[in-house]
XYZ file of C-alpha atoms in Angstrom:
579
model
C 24.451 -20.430 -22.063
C 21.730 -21.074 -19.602
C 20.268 -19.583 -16.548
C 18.623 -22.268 -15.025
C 17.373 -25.872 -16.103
C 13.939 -26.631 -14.122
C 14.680 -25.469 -10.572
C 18.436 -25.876 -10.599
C 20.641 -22.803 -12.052
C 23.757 -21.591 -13.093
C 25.746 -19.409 -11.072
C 27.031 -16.480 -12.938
C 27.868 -13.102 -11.939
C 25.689 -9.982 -11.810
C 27.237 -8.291 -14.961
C 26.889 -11.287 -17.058
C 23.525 -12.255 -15.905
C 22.156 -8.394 -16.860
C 24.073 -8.167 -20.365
C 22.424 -11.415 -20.988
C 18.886 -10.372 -19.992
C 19.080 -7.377 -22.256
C 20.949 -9.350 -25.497
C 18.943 -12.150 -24.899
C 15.207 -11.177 -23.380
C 13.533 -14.302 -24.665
C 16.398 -16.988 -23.551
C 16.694 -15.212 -20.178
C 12.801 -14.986 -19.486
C 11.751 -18.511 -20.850
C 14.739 -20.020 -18.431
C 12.981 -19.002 -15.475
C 9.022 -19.352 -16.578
C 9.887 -22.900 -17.440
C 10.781 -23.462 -14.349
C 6.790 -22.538 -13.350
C 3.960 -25.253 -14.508
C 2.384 -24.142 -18.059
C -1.060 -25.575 -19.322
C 0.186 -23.865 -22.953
C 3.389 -23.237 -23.673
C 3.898 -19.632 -24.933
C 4.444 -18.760 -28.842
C 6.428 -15.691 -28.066
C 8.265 -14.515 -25.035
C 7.699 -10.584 -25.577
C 5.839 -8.590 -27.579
C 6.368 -4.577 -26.917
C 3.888 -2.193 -27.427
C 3.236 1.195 -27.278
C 3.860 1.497 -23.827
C 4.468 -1.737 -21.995
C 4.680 -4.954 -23.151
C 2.668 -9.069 -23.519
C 4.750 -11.313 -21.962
C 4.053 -15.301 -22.896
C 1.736 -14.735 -25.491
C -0.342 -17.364 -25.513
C 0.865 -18.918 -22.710
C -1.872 -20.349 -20.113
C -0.992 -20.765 -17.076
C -2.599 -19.824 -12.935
C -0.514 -18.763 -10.396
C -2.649 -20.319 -7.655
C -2.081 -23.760 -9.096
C 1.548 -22.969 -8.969
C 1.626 -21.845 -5.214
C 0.083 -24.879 -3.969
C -0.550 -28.062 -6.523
C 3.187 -28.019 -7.071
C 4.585 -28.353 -3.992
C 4.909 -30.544 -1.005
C 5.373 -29.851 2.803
C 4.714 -26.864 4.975
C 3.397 -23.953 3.029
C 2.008 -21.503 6.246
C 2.441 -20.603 9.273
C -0.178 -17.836 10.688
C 0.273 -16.412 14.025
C -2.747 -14.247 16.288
C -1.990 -11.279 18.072
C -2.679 -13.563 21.312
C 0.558 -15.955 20.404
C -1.318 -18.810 19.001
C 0.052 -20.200 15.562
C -1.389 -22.257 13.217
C 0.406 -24.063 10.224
C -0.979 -25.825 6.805
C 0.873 -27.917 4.824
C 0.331 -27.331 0.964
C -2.403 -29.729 0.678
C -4.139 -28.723 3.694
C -3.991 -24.867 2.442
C -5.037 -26.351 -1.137
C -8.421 -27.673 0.659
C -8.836 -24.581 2.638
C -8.815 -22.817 -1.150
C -10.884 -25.259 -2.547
C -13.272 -24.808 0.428
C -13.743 -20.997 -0.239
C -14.260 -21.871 -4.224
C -17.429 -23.793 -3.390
C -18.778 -21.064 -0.986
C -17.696 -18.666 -4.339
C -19.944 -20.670 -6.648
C -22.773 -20.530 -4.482
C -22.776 -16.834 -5.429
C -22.235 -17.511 -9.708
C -18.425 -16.837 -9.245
C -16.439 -17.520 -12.546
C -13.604 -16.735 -14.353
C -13.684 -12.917 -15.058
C -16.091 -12.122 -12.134
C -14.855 -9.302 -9.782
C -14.172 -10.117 -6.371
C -13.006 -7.770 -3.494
C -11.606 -9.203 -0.378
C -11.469 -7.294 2.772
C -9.985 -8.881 5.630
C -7.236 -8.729 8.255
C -3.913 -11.021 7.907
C -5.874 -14.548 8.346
C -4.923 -17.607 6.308
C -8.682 -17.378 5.188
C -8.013 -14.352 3.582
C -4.631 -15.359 1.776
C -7.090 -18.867 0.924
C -9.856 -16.264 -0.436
C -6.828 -14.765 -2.964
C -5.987 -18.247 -3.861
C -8.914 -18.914 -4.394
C -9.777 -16.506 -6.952
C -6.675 -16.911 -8.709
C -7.375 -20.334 -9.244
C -10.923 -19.870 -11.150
C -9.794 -16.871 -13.003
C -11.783 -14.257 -10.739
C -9.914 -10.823 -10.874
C -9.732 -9.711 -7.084
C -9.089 -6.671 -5.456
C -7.859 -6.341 -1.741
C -8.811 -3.489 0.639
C -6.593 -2.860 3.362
C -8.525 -3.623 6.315
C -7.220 -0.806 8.304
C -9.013 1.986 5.555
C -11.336 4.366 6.657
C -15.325 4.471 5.485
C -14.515 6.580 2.933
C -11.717 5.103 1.512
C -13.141 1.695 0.876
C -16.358 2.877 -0.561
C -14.014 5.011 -3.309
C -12.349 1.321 -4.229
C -15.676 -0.579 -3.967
C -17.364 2.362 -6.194
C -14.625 1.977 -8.702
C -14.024 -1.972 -8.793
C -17.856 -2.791 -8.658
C -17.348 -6.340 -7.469
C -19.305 -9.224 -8.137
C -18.864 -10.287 -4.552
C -17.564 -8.961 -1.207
C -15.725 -11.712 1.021
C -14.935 -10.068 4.311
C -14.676 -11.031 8.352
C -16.660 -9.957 11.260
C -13.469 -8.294 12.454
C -9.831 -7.930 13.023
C -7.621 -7.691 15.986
C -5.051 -5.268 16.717
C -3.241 -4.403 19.962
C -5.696 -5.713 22.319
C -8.534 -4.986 20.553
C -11.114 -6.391 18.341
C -12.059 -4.033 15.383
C -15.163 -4.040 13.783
C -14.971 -4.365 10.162
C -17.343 -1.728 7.940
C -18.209 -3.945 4.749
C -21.558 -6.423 4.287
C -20.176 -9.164 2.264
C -21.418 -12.598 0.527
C -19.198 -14.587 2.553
C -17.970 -13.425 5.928
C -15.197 -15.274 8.357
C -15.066 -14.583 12.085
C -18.702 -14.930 12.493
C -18.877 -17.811 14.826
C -15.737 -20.316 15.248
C -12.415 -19.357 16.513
C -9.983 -19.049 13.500
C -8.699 -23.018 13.718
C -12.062 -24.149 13.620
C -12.672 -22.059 10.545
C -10.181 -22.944 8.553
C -10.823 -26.719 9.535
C -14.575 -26.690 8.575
C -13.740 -24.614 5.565
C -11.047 -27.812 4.290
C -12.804 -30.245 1.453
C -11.567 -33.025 -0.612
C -13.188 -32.063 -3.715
C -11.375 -30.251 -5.775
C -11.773 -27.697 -8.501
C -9.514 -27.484 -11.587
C -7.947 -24.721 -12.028
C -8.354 -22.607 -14.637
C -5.648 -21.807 -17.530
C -5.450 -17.927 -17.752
C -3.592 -16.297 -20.757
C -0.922 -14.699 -19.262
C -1.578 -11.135 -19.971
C -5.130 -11.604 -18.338
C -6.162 -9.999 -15.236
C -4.835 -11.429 -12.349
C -6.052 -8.592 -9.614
C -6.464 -4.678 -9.303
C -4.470 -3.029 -6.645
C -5.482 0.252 -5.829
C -3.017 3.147 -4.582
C -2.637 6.572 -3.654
C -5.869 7.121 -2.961
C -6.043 8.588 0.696
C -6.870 11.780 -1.231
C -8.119 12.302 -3.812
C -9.720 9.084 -6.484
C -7.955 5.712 -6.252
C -6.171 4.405 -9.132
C -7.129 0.765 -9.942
C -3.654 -1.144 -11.239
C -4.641 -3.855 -13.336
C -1.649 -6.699 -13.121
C -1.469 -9.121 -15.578
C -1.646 -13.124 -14.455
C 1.155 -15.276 -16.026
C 3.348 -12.220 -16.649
C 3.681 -11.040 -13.366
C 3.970 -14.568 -11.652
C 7.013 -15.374 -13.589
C 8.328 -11.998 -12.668
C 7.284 -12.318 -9.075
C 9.061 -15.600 -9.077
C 12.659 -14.322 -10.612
C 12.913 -11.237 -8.277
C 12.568 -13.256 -5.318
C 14.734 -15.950 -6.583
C 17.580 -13.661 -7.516
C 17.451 -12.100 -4.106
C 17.229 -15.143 -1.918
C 17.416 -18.108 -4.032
C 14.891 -19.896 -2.227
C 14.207 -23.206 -1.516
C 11.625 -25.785 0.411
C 11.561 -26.123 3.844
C 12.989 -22.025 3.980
C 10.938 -20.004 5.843
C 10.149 -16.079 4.960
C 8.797 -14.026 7.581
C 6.578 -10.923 6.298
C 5.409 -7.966 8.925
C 3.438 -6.360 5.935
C -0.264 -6.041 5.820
C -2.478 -7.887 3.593
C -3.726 -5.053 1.973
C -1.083 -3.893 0.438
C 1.036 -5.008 -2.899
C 4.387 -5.735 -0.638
C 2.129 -8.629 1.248
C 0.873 -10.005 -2.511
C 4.762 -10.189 -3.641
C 6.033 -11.907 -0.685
C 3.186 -14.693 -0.697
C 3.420 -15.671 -4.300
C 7.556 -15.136 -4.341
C 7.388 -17.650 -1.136
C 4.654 -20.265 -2.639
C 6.019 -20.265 -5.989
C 9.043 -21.937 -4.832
C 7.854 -24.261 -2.538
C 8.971 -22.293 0.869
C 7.091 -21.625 3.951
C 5.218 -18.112 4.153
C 4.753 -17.070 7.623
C 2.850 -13.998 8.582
C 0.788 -12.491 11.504
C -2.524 -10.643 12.335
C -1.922 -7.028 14.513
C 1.057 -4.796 14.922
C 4.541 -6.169 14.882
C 5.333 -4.213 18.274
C 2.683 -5.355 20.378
C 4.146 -6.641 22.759
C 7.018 -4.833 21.868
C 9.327 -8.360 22.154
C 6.694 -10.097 19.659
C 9.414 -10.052 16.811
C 12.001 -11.464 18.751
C 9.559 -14.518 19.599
C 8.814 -14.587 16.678
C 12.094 -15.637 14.929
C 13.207 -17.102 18.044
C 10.597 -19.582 17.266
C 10.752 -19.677 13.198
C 14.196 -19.664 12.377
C 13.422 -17.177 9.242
C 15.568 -17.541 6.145
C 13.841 -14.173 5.304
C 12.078 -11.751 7.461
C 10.795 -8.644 5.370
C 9.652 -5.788 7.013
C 10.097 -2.008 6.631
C 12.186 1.033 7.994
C 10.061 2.365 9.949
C 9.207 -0.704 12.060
C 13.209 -1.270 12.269
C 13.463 2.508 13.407
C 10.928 1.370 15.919
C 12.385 -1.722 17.179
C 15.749 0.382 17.304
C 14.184 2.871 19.624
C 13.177 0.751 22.046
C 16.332 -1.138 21.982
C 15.367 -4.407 20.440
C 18.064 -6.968 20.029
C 16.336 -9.090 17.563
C 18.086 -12.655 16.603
C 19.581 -13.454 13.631
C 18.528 -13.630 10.271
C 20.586 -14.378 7.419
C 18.618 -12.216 5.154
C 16.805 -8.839 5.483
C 15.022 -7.361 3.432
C 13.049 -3.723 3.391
C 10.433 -2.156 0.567
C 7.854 0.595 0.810
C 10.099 3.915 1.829
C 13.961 5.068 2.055
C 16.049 2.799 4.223
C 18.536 5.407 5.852
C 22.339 4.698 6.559
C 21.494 4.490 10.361
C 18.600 2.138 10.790
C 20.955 0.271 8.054
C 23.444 0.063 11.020
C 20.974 -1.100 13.033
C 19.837 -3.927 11.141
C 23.566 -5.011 10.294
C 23.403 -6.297 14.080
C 20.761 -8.867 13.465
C 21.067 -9.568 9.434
C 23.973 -11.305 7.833
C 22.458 -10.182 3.766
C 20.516 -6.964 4.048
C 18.501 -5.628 0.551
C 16.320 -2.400 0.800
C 14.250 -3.023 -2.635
C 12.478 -0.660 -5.023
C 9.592 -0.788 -6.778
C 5.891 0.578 -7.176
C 2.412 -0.664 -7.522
C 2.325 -0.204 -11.286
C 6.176 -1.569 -11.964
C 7.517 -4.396 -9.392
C 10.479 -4.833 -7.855
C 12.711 -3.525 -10.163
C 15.898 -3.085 -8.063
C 17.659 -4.968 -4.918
C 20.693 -6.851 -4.165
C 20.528 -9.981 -6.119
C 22.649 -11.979 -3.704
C 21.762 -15.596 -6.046
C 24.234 -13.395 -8.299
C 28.067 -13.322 -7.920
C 29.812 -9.852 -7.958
C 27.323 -7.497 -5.979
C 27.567 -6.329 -2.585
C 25.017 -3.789 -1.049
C 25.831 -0.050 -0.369
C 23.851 1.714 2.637
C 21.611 4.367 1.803
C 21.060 3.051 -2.187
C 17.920 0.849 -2.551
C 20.300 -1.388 -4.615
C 21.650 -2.338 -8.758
C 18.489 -3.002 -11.312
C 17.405 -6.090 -11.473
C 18.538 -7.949 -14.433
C 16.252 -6.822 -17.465
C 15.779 -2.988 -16.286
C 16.834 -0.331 -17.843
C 16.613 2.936 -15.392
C 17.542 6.377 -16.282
C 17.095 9.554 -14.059
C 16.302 12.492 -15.914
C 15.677 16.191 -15.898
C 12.503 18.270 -16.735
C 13.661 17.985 -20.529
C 14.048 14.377 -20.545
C 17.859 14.972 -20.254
C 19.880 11.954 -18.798
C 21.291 12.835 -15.187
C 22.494 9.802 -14.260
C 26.472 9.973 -12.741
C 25.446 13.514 -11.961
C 22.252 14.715 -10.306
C 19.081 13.939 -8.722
C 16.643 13.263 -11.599
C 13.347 11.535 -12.561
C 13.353 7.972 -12.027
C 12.206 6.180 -15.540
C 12.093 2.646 -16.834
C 13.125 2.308 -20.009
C 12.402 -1.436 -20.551
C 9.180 -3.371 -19.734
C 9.098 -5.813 -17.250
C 6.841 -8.224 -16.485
C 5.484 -7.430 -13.323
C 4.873 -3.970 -14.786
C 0.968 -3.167 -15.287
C -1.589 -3.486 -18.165
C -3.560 -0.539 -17.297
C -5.575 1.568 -14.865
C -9.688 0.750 -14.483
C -11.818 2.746 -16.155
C -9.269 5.851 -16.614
C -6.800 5.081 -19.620
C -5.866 8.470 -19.835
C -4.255 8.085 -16.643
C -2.716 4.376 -17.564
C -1.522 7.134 -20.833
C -0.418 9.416 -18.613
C 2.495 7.783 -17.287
C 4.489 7.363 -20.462
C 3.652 11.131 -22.157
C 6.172 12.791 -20.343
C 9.228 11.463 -21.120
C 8.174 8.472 -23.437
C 9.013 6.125 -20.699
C 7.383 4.609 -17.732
C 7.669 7.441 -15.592
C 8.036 6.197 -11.909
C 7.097 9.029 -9.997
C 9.589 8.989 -7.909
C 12.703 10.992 -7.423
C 16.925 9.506 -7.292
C 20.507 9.691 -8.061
C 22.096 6.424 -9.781
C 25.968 6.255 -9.536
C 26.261 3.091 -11.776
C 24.986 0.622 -11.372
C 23.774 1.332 -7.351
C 20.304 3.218 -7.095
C 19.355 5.824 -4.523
C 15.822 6.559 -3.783
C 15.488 10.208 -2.784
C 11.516 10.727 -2.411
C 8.367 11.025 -4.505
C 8.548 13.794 -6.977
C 5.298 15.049 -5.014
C 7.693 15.498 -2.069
C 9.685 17.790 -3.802
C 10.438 20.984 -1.587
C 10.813 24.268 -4.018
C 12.778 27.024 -1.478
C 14.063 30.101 -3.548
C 14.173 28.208 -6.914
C 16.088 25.569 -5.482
C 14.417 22.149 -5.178
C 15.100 19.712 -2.633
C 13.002 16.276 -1.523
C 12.200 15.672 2.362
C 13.862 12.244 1.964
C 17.069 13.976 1.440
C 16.380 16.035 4.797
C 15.270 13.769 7.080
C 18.331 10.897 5.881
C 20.671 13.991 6.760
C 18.808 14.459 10.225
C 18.907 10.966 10.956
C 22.734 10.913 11.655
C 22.656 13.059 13.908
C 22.996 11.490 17.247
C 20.133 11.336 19.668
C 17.516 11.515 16.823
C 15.181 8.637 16.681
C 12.323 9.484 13.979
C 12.103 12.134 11.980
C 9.619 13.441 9.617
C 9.783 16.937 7.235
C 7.188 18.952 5.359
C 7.249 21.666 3.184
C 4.569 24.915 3.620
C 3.799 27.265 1.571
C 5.991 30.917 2.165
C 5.333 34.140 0.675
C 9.045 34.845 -0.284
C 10.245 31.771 -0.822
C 8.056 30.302 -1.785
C 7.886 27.024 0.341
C 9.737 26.454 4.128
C 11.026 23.770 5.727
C 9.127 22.385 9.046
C 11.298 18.979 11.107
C 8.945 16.936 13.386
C 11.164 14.893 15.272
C 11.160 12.362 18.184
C 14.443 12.361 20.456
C 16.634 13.699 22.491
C 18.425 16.709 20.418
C 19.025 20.285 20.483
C 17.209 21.771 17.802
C 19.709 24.194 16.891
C 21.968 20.974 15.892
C 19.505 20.119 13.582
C 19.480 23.760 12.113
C 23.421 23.853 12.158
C 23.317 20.458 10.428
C 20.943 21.581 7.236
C 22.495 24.693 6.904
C 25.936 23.065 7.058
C 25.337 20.087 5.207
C 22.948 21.608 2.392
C 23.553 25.203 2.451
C 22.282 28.435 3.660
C 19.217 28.837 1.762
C 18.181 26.005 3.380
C 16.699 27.621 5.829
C 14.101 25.783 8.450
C 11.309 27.247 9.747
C 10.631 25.588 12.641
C 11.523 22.128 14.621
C 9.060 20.446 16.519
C 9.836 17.983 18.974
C 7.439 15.009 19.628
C 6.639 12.376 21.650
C 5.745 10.207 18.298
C 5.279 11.110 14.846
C 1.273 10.523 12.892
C 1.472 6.827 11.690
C -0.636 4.369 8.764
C -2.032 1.367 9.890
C 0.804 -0.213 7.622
C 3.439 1.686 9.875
C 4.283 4.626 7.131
C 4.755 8.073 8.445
C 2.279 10.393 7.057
C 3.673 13.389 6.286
C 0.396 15.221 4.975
C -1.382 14.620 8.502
C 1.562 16.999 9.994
C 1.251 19.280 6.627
C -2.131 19.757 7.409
C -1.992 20.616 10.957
C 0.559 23.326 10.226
C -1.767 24.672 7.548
C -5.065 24.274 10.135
C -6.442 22.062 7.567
C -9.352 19.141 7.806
C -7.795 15.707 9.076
C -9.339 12.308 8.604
C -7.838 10.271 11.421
C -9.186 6.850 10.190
C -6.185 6.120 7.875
C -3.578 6.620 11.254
C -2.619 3.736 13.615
C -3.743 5.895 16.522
C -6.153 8.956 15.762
C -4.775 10.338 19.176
C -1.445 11.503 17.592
C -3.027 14.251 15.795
C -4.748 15.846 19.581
C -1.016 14.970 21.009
C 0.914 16.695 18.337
C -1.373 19.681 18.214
C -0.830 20.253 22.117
C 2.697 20.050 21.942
C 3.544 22.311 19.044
C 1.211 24.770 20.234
């Protein structure tokens, strides 16, 4: 029985397809790497460890040369926030790459060096990730939207060789300066078309075979507050797996286009571009917010013709408010926070396949709808089934199996190989994630009624009111049916009885005592809340997430640093109208 023969496969259904991934590991993961271009065949498939596992041992292989060398026809299409687009075939992005190496080696870059790359969504920048994939550089990339302080944490912690950066980025209107001195800067002088052209060369640089349990980049996270944590992502390992989860969910092809409104800096961006490229499909992306103008999605696919447009929740929540018909898509797809039954709804108007997916920095996508896969059809409000080759459990504080039953700890029991090889410079922390329960321990909080998975918040969001815990994800998905509400966003403070209170933000038109009688109905009586704020709009990241602390911490008359919202004005708005 096979999955796949080079690029062609075997339909089968979901069941089958995950009993065989778990009876057979090494069958199931060798059909789809050898679908990928090898310099060295592997000499063993897996090899667990102590914690996670080596995947290809032995293998050589470079995902760069695999997202470009490969493949024929058009491989992007960048848009400005001003409209204009610009599109590179595979070769011509190949020369762009190859253009960057030479301006690398000026500065001794080789395989192993560090490089960090801070720009804004530009086709140089995606070239300047190539680019270091293909010689073997590990790279890093810092969201350009960070604030001082944040980037000098990641810099102070990855200690690059070299800093590639740009003059500046553009969002809504406006041209931001960027805060890092770098060897090799874009946007100094040329418009971004002449750039790229004068960047393009014919000569071309080999790429380099990397063992696939090397380095491929360090992707820092949760580090707003607090030190960063460096996630150290292994090369061949996690292209293969990159490669399977996007097949299984859209069974891409060439010539299909996938339309990402993620940020750069973030790992969503880095999964999309490789799970595109790998298979020969167009990756289309766009510098500034995905509101401004608040049509500029519409265009967008109006234009494109998207097989796949990813995006998240919150911008769907925000299309949805201002009553945005977009086109149609045949598949959606959401990551990065819970995907609630309503903006679900919402999104059923546009998308014919819809996926919310899970996964984390230090894991992968590890569950969606696998629509490649007969015999699985989405359920609203659950992220979706594990990918074939997981093994998830939710569990108690004793390590007790809750699945069927309760809310629990989300763990991994299997390795995957997407998941991480470590965390720089602090291995007590890379320790620390499988002492608990002797699994990878996720973090993050959710009920699994076999085999469908339901994200219910980070554990950190956990809200403890008279001994009973509850997360705000829970709350706010409950708040969100209720008519008239169009964002919502719940903290927990401290209380001296209680212990902790509930607080709602929310933006709409509601009467607060319906969102009382609606948690006390729904949940209970000693869910009691506090207080409800209405807003004009709730404190938002550059990457469109609603932070919660930033609300926390005006409650509690706490210290804010602005630089990591959208808009810094929020917090001066917010404060005026609660007080």
């Amino acid at each position: 029985m096979g999955l796949a023969k080079n690029r062609d496969r075997v339909i089968m259904d979901y069941i089958t397809a995950y009993q065989y991934a778990l009876e057979k590991p090494e069958s199931y993961w060798a059909e789809y790497a050898n679908r990928l271009e090898w310099f060295k065949k592997w000499d063993k498939v897996i090899e667990k460890g102590q914690f996670t596992a080596k995947w290809f041992v032995n293998g050589y292989s470079n995902i760069a040369y695999n997202s470009t060398d490969t493949h024929s026809g058009k491989g992007v299409i960048w848009y400005s926030e001003s409209g204009k687009g610009i599109e590179l075939t595979f070769h011509e992005l190949s020369k762009v790459v190859h253009g960057i190496i030479k301006l690398m080696k000026n500065y001794g870059v080789k395989k192993g060096s560090r490089i960090a790359i801070y720009t804004p969504n530009t086709i140089q920048g995606i070239a300047s990730v190539l680019a270091s994939a293909r010689i073997g550089a590990i790279y890093t990339i810092i969201f350009a939207g960070l604030g001082e302080e944040a980037i000098k944490k990641r810099i102070n912690d990855f200690k690059p060789d070299i800093i590639i950066s740009a003059k500046y980025s553009v969002r809504r209107g406006k041209k931001i300066p960027l805060l890092l001195e770098s060897q090799i800067t874009f946007r100094q002088k040329n418009d971004d078309e002449e750039e790229i052209h004068q960047l393009m060369t014919e000569e071309k640089e080999d790429p380099v075979p990397i063992e696939a349990n090397e380095p491929l980049k360090v992707m820092y996270t949760s580090g707003t507050t607090g030190k960063p944590k460096g996630i150290i992502l292994p090369h061949g390992a996690w292209m293969v797996g990159d490669y399977t989860v996007f097949d299984l969910m859209f069974n891409l092809k060439p010539k299909d286009i996938v339309l990402t409104t993620t940020d750069m800096g973030w790992i969503t961006f880095s999964r999309i571009m490789y799970g595109t490229l790998l298979h020969g499909s167009t990756f289309a992306f766009f510098e500034g917010a995905p509101d401004y103008p608040k049509d500029r999605l519409v265009k967008l696919i109006d234009e494109l013709q998207p097989k796949v447009l990813f995006t998240s929740p919150t911008l769907l929540r925000t299309l949805k408010r201002y009553d945005i018909k977009l086109p149609r898509v045949e598949f959606l797809a959401t990551a990065g926070e819970i995907f609630d039954e309503k903006t679900w709804e919402y999104a059923s108007t546009f998308a014919d396949k819809i996926t919310d997916v899970y996964g984390q920095t230090e894991l992968g996508y590890v569950v969606g709808i696998p629509y490649s896969l007969d015999g699985v059809e989405p359920k609203p409000g659950y992220a979706g089934v594990p990918f074939p080759g997981v093994v998830l459990d939710t569990v108690d504080d004793q390590g007790n199996s809750v699945t069927g039953k309760d809310v629990g700890y989300l763990i991994c029991k299997t390795p995957f190989p997407t998941q991480f090889i470590g965390v720089l410079n602090d291995n007590e922390k890379f320790k620390s994630y499988f002492s608990r329960f002797g699994y990878h321990d996720t973090g993050d909080l959710a009920k699994i009624d076999p085999p469908y998975v339901k994200i219910v918040g980070r554990a950190d969001d956990m809200i403890k009111i008279a001994g009973h815990r509850i997360t705000t994800g829970e709350v706010e998905n409950l708040i969100m049916q209720i008519e008239g509400i169009k964002e919502v966003a719940v903290v927990g403070i401290p209380d001296e009885i209680k212990g902790e209170k509930l607080v709602v933000f929310y933006v709409g038109n509601v009467d607060e005592n319906k969102i009382r009688e609606t948690i006390r109905t729904s949940l209970g009586p000693i869910y009691v809340v506090d207080k409800v704020y209405k807003v004009s709009r709730l404190p938002k990241s550059k990457s469109g997430k609603v932070v919660r602390r930033i609300l926390r911490d005006i409650l509690l008359n706490k210290e804010i640093d602005p630089t990591i919202l959208e808009d810094p004005e929020v917090v001066k708005e917010i404060k005026d109208e609660i007080s």
